mmCIF file of C-alpha atoms in Angstrom:
data_model
loop_
_atom_site.group_PDB
_atom_site.id
_atom_site.type_symbol
_atom_site.label_atom_id
_atom_site.label_comp_id
_atom_site.label_asym_id
_atom_site.label_seq_id
_atom_site.Cartn_x
_atom_site.Cartn_y
_atom_site.Cartn_z
ATOM 1 C CA UNK A 7 -20.270 -0.366 27.576
ATOM 2 C CA UNK A 8 -18.504 -2.834 25.333
ATOM 3 C CA UNK A 9 -20.321 -1.408 22.317
ATOM 4 C CA UNK A 10 -19.204 2.104 23.236
ATOM 5 C CA UNK A 11 -15.567 1.047 23.503
ATOM 6 C CA UNK A 12 -15.633 -0.739 20.172
ATOM 7 C CA UNK A 13 -17.420 1.800 17.974
ATOM 8 C CA UNK A 14 -14.363 3.149 16.138
ATOM 9 C CA UNK A 15 -12.594 -0.230 16.176
ATOM 10 C CA UNK A 16 -15.557 -2.012 14.601
ATOM 11 C CA UNK A 17 -15.620 0.601 11.851
ATOM 12 C CA UNK A 18 -11.882 0.194 11.258
ATOM 13 C CA UNK A 19 -12.102 -3.614 11.071
ATOM 14 C CA UNK A 20 -15.018 -3.384 8.660
ATOM 15 C CA UNK A 21 -13.682 -0.710 6.338
ATOM 16 C CA UNK A 22 -10.066 -1.927 6.274
ATOM 17 C CA UNK A 23 -11.339 -4.896 4.270
ATOM 18 C CA UNK A 24 -12.570 -2.852 1.311
ATOM 19 C CA UNK A 25 -11.290 0.728 1.556
ATOM 20 C CA UNK A 26 -8.027 1.711 -0.097
ATOM 21 C CA UNK A 27 -7.110 4.290 2.518
ATOM 22 C CA UNK A 28 -8.206 5.214 6.035
ATOM 23 C CA UNK A 29 -7.372 8.421 7.887
ATOM 24 C CA UNK A 30 -7.182 7.901 11.658
ATOM 25 C CA UNK A 31 -7.376 11.156 13.614
ATOM 26 C CA UNK A 32 -8.167 12.552 17.035
ATOM 27 C CA UNK A 33 -6.973 11.007 20.297
ATOM 28 C CA UNK A 34 -4.201 9.047 18.588
ATOM 29 C CA UNK A 35 -1.555 9.216 21.336
ATOM 30 C CA UNK A 36 -3.698 7.634 24.042
ATOM 31 C CA UNK A 37 -3.589 4.002 25.176
ATOM 32 C CA UNK A 38 -6.335 1.775 23.798
ATOM 33 C CA UNK A 39 -7.917 -1.197 25.554
ATOM 34 C CA UNK A 40 -6.883 -4.508 24.026
ATOM 35 C CA UNK A 41 -9.791 -6.720 25.015
ATOM 36 C CA UNK A 42 -7.994 -9.946 24.087
ATOM 37 C CA UNK A 43 -5.116 -9.250 26.477
ATOM 38 C CA UNK A 44 -7.073 -7.136 28.916
ATOM 39 C CA UNK A 45 -4.355 -4.460 28.820
ATOM 40 C CA UNK A 46 -3.983 -0.952 27.422
ATOM 41 C CA UNK A 47 -1.643 -0.581 24.441
ATOM 42 C CA UNK A 48 -0.694 2.260 22.034
ATOM 43 C CA UNK A 49 -3.097 2.947 19.179
ATOM 44 C CA UNK A 50 -0.545 1.936 16.525
ATOM 45 C CA UNK A 51 -0.099 -1.501 18.132
ATOM 46 C CA UNK A 52 -3.865 -1.883 18.221
ATOM 47 C CA UNK A 53 -4.142 -1.050 14.514
ATOM 48 C CA UNK A 54 -1.385 -3.515 13.647
ATOM 49 C CA UNK A 55 -3.051 -6.330 15.602
ATOM 50 C CA UNK A 56 -6.352 -5.674 13.831
ATOM 51 C CA UNK A 57 -4.706 -5.603 10.400
ATOM 52 C CA UNK A 58 -2.986 -8.910 11.062
ATOM 53 C CA UNK A 59 -6.277 -10.440 12.199
ATOM 54 C CA UNK A 60 -7.878 -9.212 8.965
ATOM 55 C CA UNK A 61 -5.295 -11.088 6.901
ATOM 56 C CA UNK A 62 -2.798 -8.429 5.832
ATOM 57 C CA UNK A 63 0.533 -10.156 5.225
ATOM 58 C CA UNK A 64 2.879 -7.182 4.989
ATOM 59 C CA UNK A 65 2.536 -4.264 7.406
ATOM 60 C CA UNK A 66 4.891 -1.354 6.801
ATOM 61 C CA UNK A 67 4.976 1.427 9.407
ATOM 62 C CA UNK A 68 6.716 4.675 8.499
ATOM 63 C CA UNK A 69 7.170 8.117 9.984
ATOM 64 C CA UNK A 70 9.247 11.079 8.917
ATOM 65 C CA UNK A 71 11.640 10.818 11.887
ATOM 66 C CA UNK A 72 12.679 7.158 11.797
ATOM 67 C CA UNK A 73 11.564 6.066 8.340
ATOM 68 C CA UNK A 74 10.437 2.444 8.069
ATOM 69 C CA UNK A 75 10.174 0.746 11.451
ATOM 70 C CA UNK A 76 11.945 -2.571 10.895
ATOM 71 C CA UNK A 77 10.888 -3.886 14.313
ATOM 72 C CA UNK A 78 7.278 -3.908 13.112
ATOM 73 C CA UNK A 79 7.413 -4.179 9.358
ATOM 74 C CA UNK A 80 7.433 -7.617 7.793
ATOM 75 C CA UNK A 81 9.298 -7.017 4.546
ATOM 76 C CA UNK A 82 10.360 -10.487 3.448
ATOM 77 C CA UNK A 83 8.036 -10.350 0.444
ATOM 78 C CA UNK A 84 8.523 -6.709 -0.482
ATOM 79 C CA UNK A 85 10.615 -5.368 -3.298
ATOM 80 C CA UNK A 86 12.957 -2.393 -3.236
ATOM 81 C CA UNK A 87 15.085 -0.876 -5.907
ATOM 82 C CA UNK A 88 18.686 -1.992 -5.940
ATOM 83 C CA UNK A 89 21.321 0.200 -4.276
ATOM 84 C CA UNK A 90 22.623 1.185 -7.669
ATOM 85 C CA UNK A 91 19.162 2.376 -8.686
ATOM 86 C CA UNK A 92 18.379 4.254 -5.491
ATOM 87 C CA UNK A 93 21.580 6.245 -5.797
ATOM 88 C CA UNK A 94 20.436 7.554 -9.162
ATOM 89 C CA UNK A 95 17.582 9.906 -9.926
ATOM 90 C CA UNK A 96 14.714 7.388 -9.635
ATOM 91 C CA UNK A 97 12.216 9.435 -7.660
ATOM 92 C CA UNK A 98 10.745 11.513 -10.439
ATOM 93 C CA UNK A 99 7.210 12.308 -9.298
ATOM 94 C CA UNK A 100 6.478 14.101 -12.516
ATOM 95 C CA UNK A 101 5.571 10.749 -14.120
ATOM 96 C CA UNK A 102 3.363 8.164 -12.464
ATOM 97 C CA UNK A 103 4.919 5.285 -14.406
ATOM 98 C CA UNK A 104 7.494 3.799 -12.053
ATOM 99 C CA UNK A 105 10.103 1.333 -13.191
ATOM 100 C CA UNK A 106 9.192 -2.056 -11.729
ATOM 101 C CA UNK A 107 11.526 -4.115 -13.870
ATOM 102 C CA UNK A 108 12.890 -7.117 -12.010
ATOM 103 C CA UNK A 109 16.407 -6.201 -13.126
ATOM 104 C CA UNK A 110 16.252 -3.106 -10.931
ATOM 105 C CA UNK A 111 14.750 -4.765 -7.870
ATOM 106 C CA UNK A 112 16.024 -6.893 -5.033
ATOM 107 C CA UNK A 113 14.119 -8.707 -2.353
ATOM 108 C CA UNK A 114 14.429 -7.041 1.006
ATOM 109 C CA UNK A 115 15.144 -8.925 4.213
ATOM 110 C CA UNK A 116 14.823 -8.108 7.887
ATOM 111 C CA UNK A 117 18.479 -7.075 8.124
ATOM 112 C CA UNK A 118 18.239 -4.495 5.359
ATOM 113 C CA UNK A 119 18.979 -1.003 6.666
ATOM 114 C CA UNK A 120 16.820 0.843 4.106
ATOM 115 C CA UNK A 121 14.444 3.074 6.041
ATOM 116 C CA UNK A 122 13.475 5.691 3.418
ATOM 117 C CA UNK A 123 13.370 8.629 5.822
ATOM 118 C CA UNK A 124 12.775 11.103 3.016
ATOM 119 C CA UNK A 125 9.103 11.343 2.085
ATOM 120 C CA UNK A 126 9.931 11.260 -1.634
ATOM 121 C CA UNK A 127 11.840 7.999 -1.212
ATOM 122 C CA UNK A 128 9.128 6.345 0.845
ATOM 123 C CA UNK A 129 6.332 7.398 -1.517
ATOM 124 C CA UNK A 130 8.301 5.977 -4.429
ATOM 125 C CA UNK A 131 8.893 2.731 -2.504
ATOM 126 C CA UNK A 132 5.246 2.468 -1.426
ATOM 127 C CA UNK A 133 3.810 3.212 -4.847
ATOM 128 C CA UNK A 134 6.077 0.625 -6.468
ATOM 129 C CA UNK A 135 4.660 -1.990 -4.082
ATOM 130 C CA UNK A 136 1.112 -0.959 -4.979
ATOM 131 C CA UNK A 137 1.818 -0.902 -8.716
ATOM 132 C CA UNK A 138 3.557 -4.292 -8.585
ATOM 133 C CA UNK A 139 0.146 -5.935 -8.232
ATOM 134 C CA UNK A 140 0.944 -7.522 -4.875
ATOM 135 C CA UNK A 141 -2.046 -7.196 -2.554
ATOM 136 C CA UNK A 142 -2.388 -7.537 1.206
ATOM 137 C CA UNK A 143 0.098 -4.715 1.883
ATOM 138 C CA UNK A 144 -0.858 -2.322 4.696
ATOM 139 C CA UNK A 145 1.102 0.933 4.922
ATOM 140 C CA UNK A 146 0.810 2.934 8.156
ATOM 141 C CA UNK A 147 2.056 6.510 7.841
ATOM 142 C CA UNK A 148 2.417 7.828 11.389
ATOM 143 C CA UNK A 149 2.786 11.504 12.362
ATOM 144 C CA UNK A 150 1.052 12.560 9.149
ATOM 145 C CA UNK A 151 0.577 16.023 10.706
ATOM 146 C CA UNK A 152 3.929 17.124 9.307
ATOM 147 C CA UNK A 153 3.834 15.788 5.749
ATOM 148 C CA UNK A 154 1.638 18.234 3.871
ATOM 149 C CA UNK A 155 1.465 21.986 3.956
ATOM 150 C CA UNK A 156 -1.741 23.998 3.959
ATOM 151 C CA UNK A 157 -4.466 22.534 1.755
ATOM 152 C CA UNK A 158 -4.757 25.913 0.062
ATOM 153 C CA UNK A 159 -1.050 26.194 -0.718
ATOM 154 C CA UNK A 160 0.237 22.705 -1.571
ATOM 155 C CA UNK A 161 3.519 22.580 -3.429
ATOM 156 C CA UNK A 162 3.686 21.064 -6.882
ATOM 157 C CA UNK A 163 5.467 18.034 -5.407
ATOM 158 C CA UNK A 164 2.768 17.557 -2.746
ATOM 159 C CA UNK A 165 0.041 17.695 -5.378
ATOM 160 C CA UNK A 166 1.900 15.066 -7.367
ATOM 161 C CA UNK A 167 2.149 12.792 -4.300
ATOM 162 C CA UNK A 168 -1.604 12.981 -3.760
ATOM 163 C CA UNK A 169 -2.480 12.513 -7.429
ATOM 164 C CA UNK A 170 -0.191 9.533 -7.946
ATOM 165 C CA UNK A 171 -1.229 7.905 -4.671
ATOM 166 C CA UNK A 172 -4.938 8.294 -5.426
ATOM 167 C CA UNK A 173 -4.544 6.932 -8.946
ATOM 168 C CA UNK A 174 -2.432 3.985 -7.795
ATOM 169 C CA UNK A 175 -4.911 3.033 -5.068
ATOM 170 C CA UNK A 176 -7.793 3.255 -7.503
ATOM 171 C CA UNK A 177 -6.054 1.090 -10.091
ATOM 172 C CA UNK A 178 -4.737 -1.515 -7.659
ATOM 173 C CA UNK A 179 -8.043 -2.257 -5.923
ATOM 174 C CA UNK A 180 -10.443 -2.815 -8.784
ATOM 175 C CA UNK A 181 -13.059 -5.400 -7.886
ATOM 176 C CA UNK A 182 -15.917 -7.008 -9.765
ATOM 177 C CA UNK A 183 -18.817 -7.021 -7.318
ATOM 178 C CA UNK A 184 -20.381 -9.920 -9.234
ATOM 179 C CA UNK A 185 -17.349 -12.132 -8.680
ATOM 180 C CA UNK A 186 -15.758 -13.621 -5.589
ATOM 181 C CA UNK A 187 -12.615 -11.489 -5.856
ATOM 182 C CA UNK A 188 -14.454 -8.584 -4.224
ATOM 183 C CA UNK A 189 -13.820 -10.406 -0.943
ATOM 184 C CA UNK A 190 -10.053 -10.417 -1.416
ATOM 185 C CA UNK A 191 -7.904 -7.896 0.432
ATOM 186 C CA UNK A 192 -6.189 -5.215 -1.609
ATOM 187 C CA UNK A 193 -3.597 -2.657 -0.545
ATOM 188 C CA UNK A 194 -4.379 -0.091 2.101
ATOM 189 C CA UNK A 195 -2.701 3.150 3.172
ATOM 190 C CA UNK A 196 -3.449 4.372 6.701
ATOM 191 C CA UNK A 197 -2.658 7.961 7.657
ATOM 192 C CA UNK A 198 -2.463 8.712 11.395
ATOM 193 C CA UNK A 199 -2.809 12.364 12.365
ATOM 194 C CA UNK A 200 -4.050 14.439 15.278
ATOM 195 C CA UNK A 201 -6.221 16.699 13.153
ATOM 196 C CA UNK A 202 -8.139 15.756 10.031
ATOM 197 C CA UNK A 203 -7.431 19.251 8.731
ATOM 198 C CA UNK A 204 -3.744 18.286 8.414
ATOM 199 C CA UNK A 205 -4.660 16.094 5.433
ATOM 200 C CA UNK A 206 -5.629 17.902 2.200
ATOM 201 C CA UNK A 207 -9.389 17.656 1.675
ATOM 202 C CA UNK A 208 -8.888 16.731 -1.979
ATOM 203 C CA UNK A 209 -7.563 13.367 -0.795
ATOM 204 C CA UNK A 210 -10.700 12.225 1.031
ATOM 205 C CA UNK A 211 -13.703 14.476 0.322
ATOM 206 C CA UNK A 212 -16.192 12.660 -1.961
ATOM 207 C CA UNK A 213 -13.754 9.770 -2.386
ATOM 208 C CA UNK A 214 -15.341 6.291 -2.322
ATOM 209 C CA UNK A 215 -12.015 4.630 -1.527
ATOM 210 C CA UNK A 216 -10.974 6.792 1.452
ATOM 211 C CA UNK A 217 -12.565 6.635 4.894
ATOM 212 C CA UNK A 218 -12.036 8.806 7.971
ATOM 213 C CA UNK A 219 -12.251 7.502 11.550
ATOM 214 C CA UNK A 220 -12.166 9.695 14.636
ATOM 215 C CA UNK A 221 -10.605 8.347 17.850
ATOM 216 C CA UNK A 222 -12.565 10.125 20.610
ATOM 217 C CA UNK A 223 -11.222 11.034 24.013
ATOM 218 C CA UNK A 224 -12.377 8.608 26.754
ATOM 219 C CA UNK A 225 -15.929 9.299 27.855
ATOM 220 C CA UNK A 226 -17.015 9.451 31.470
ATOM 221 C CA UNK A 227 -18.327 5.891 31.135
ATOM 222 C CA UNK A 228 -14.973 4.659 29.790
ATOM 223 C CA UNK A 229 -13.054 6.313 32.616
ATOM 224 C CA UNK A 230 -15.460 4.808 35.141
ATOM 225 C CA UNK A 231 -15.030 1.409 33.475
ATOM 226 C CA UNK A 232 -11.241 1.731 33.724
ATOM 227 C CA UNK A 233 -11.347 2.616 37.434
ATOM 228 C CA UNK A 234 -13.748 -0.174 38.357
ATOM 229 C CA UNK A 235 -11.720 -2.709 36.354
ATOM 230 C CA UNK A 236 -8.446 -1.744 38.058
ATOM 231 C CA UNK A 237 -9.451 -1.028 41.650
ATOM 232 C CA UNK A 238 -7.138 -3.799 42.843
ATOM 233 C CA UNK A 239 -4.046 -1.956 41.582
ATOM 234 C CA UNK A 240 -5.186 1.627 42.171
ATOM 235 C CA UNK A 241 -5.424 3.515 45.435
ATOM 236 C CA UNK A 242 -8.808 5.191 45.080
ATOM 237 C CA UNK A 243 -11.082 6.567 47.784
ATOM 238 C CA UNK A 244 -14.682 7.717 47.572
#
């Protein structure tokens, strides 16, 4: 039973250490058993706990409604463009060379109100972190269902997002398998969506750096396990 519950979680813990991106899809809005606490918690919280246990120092959660979630994201070591820069036209996705000059960057703190609700702003922010050479950054993009259009009719801007993101992830996580640095964590981008079809296939099909993990609905055995484990607090009759 324990093995059945941990199948997807074991895969996530294993592949988050060497993949550049993971797409989580399926039963993403359900509560997941946290075996350490013995309680059921949201999937996102479960992912965050596992990333922290794996050694990721900076976890940035973003969705299109609220932008960056400052209650979760540890941003003490992250860089953002200065207010003067962000007010100008700095989000040109036509060129994948972003300006990472220290004169145009400030260190962000927990009280900073920058949330980057616009997808263009967040992608620019995220890619600058990846291109800065700072590893151990985990980006969780929640509600990814509503970011991209149809895979067969992506806009020019959407194609640029995917191209720049793929290139940046490839360049930032280059390891020499004959050296010890292959064991070091790189950057990872996690997309959370209900349906895998909501993510353009060009992003993950035949890509060695992108993995897909399905969160299944609870099986009969899992539901039975839940009932038997909580009989003391549930009113259940034969």
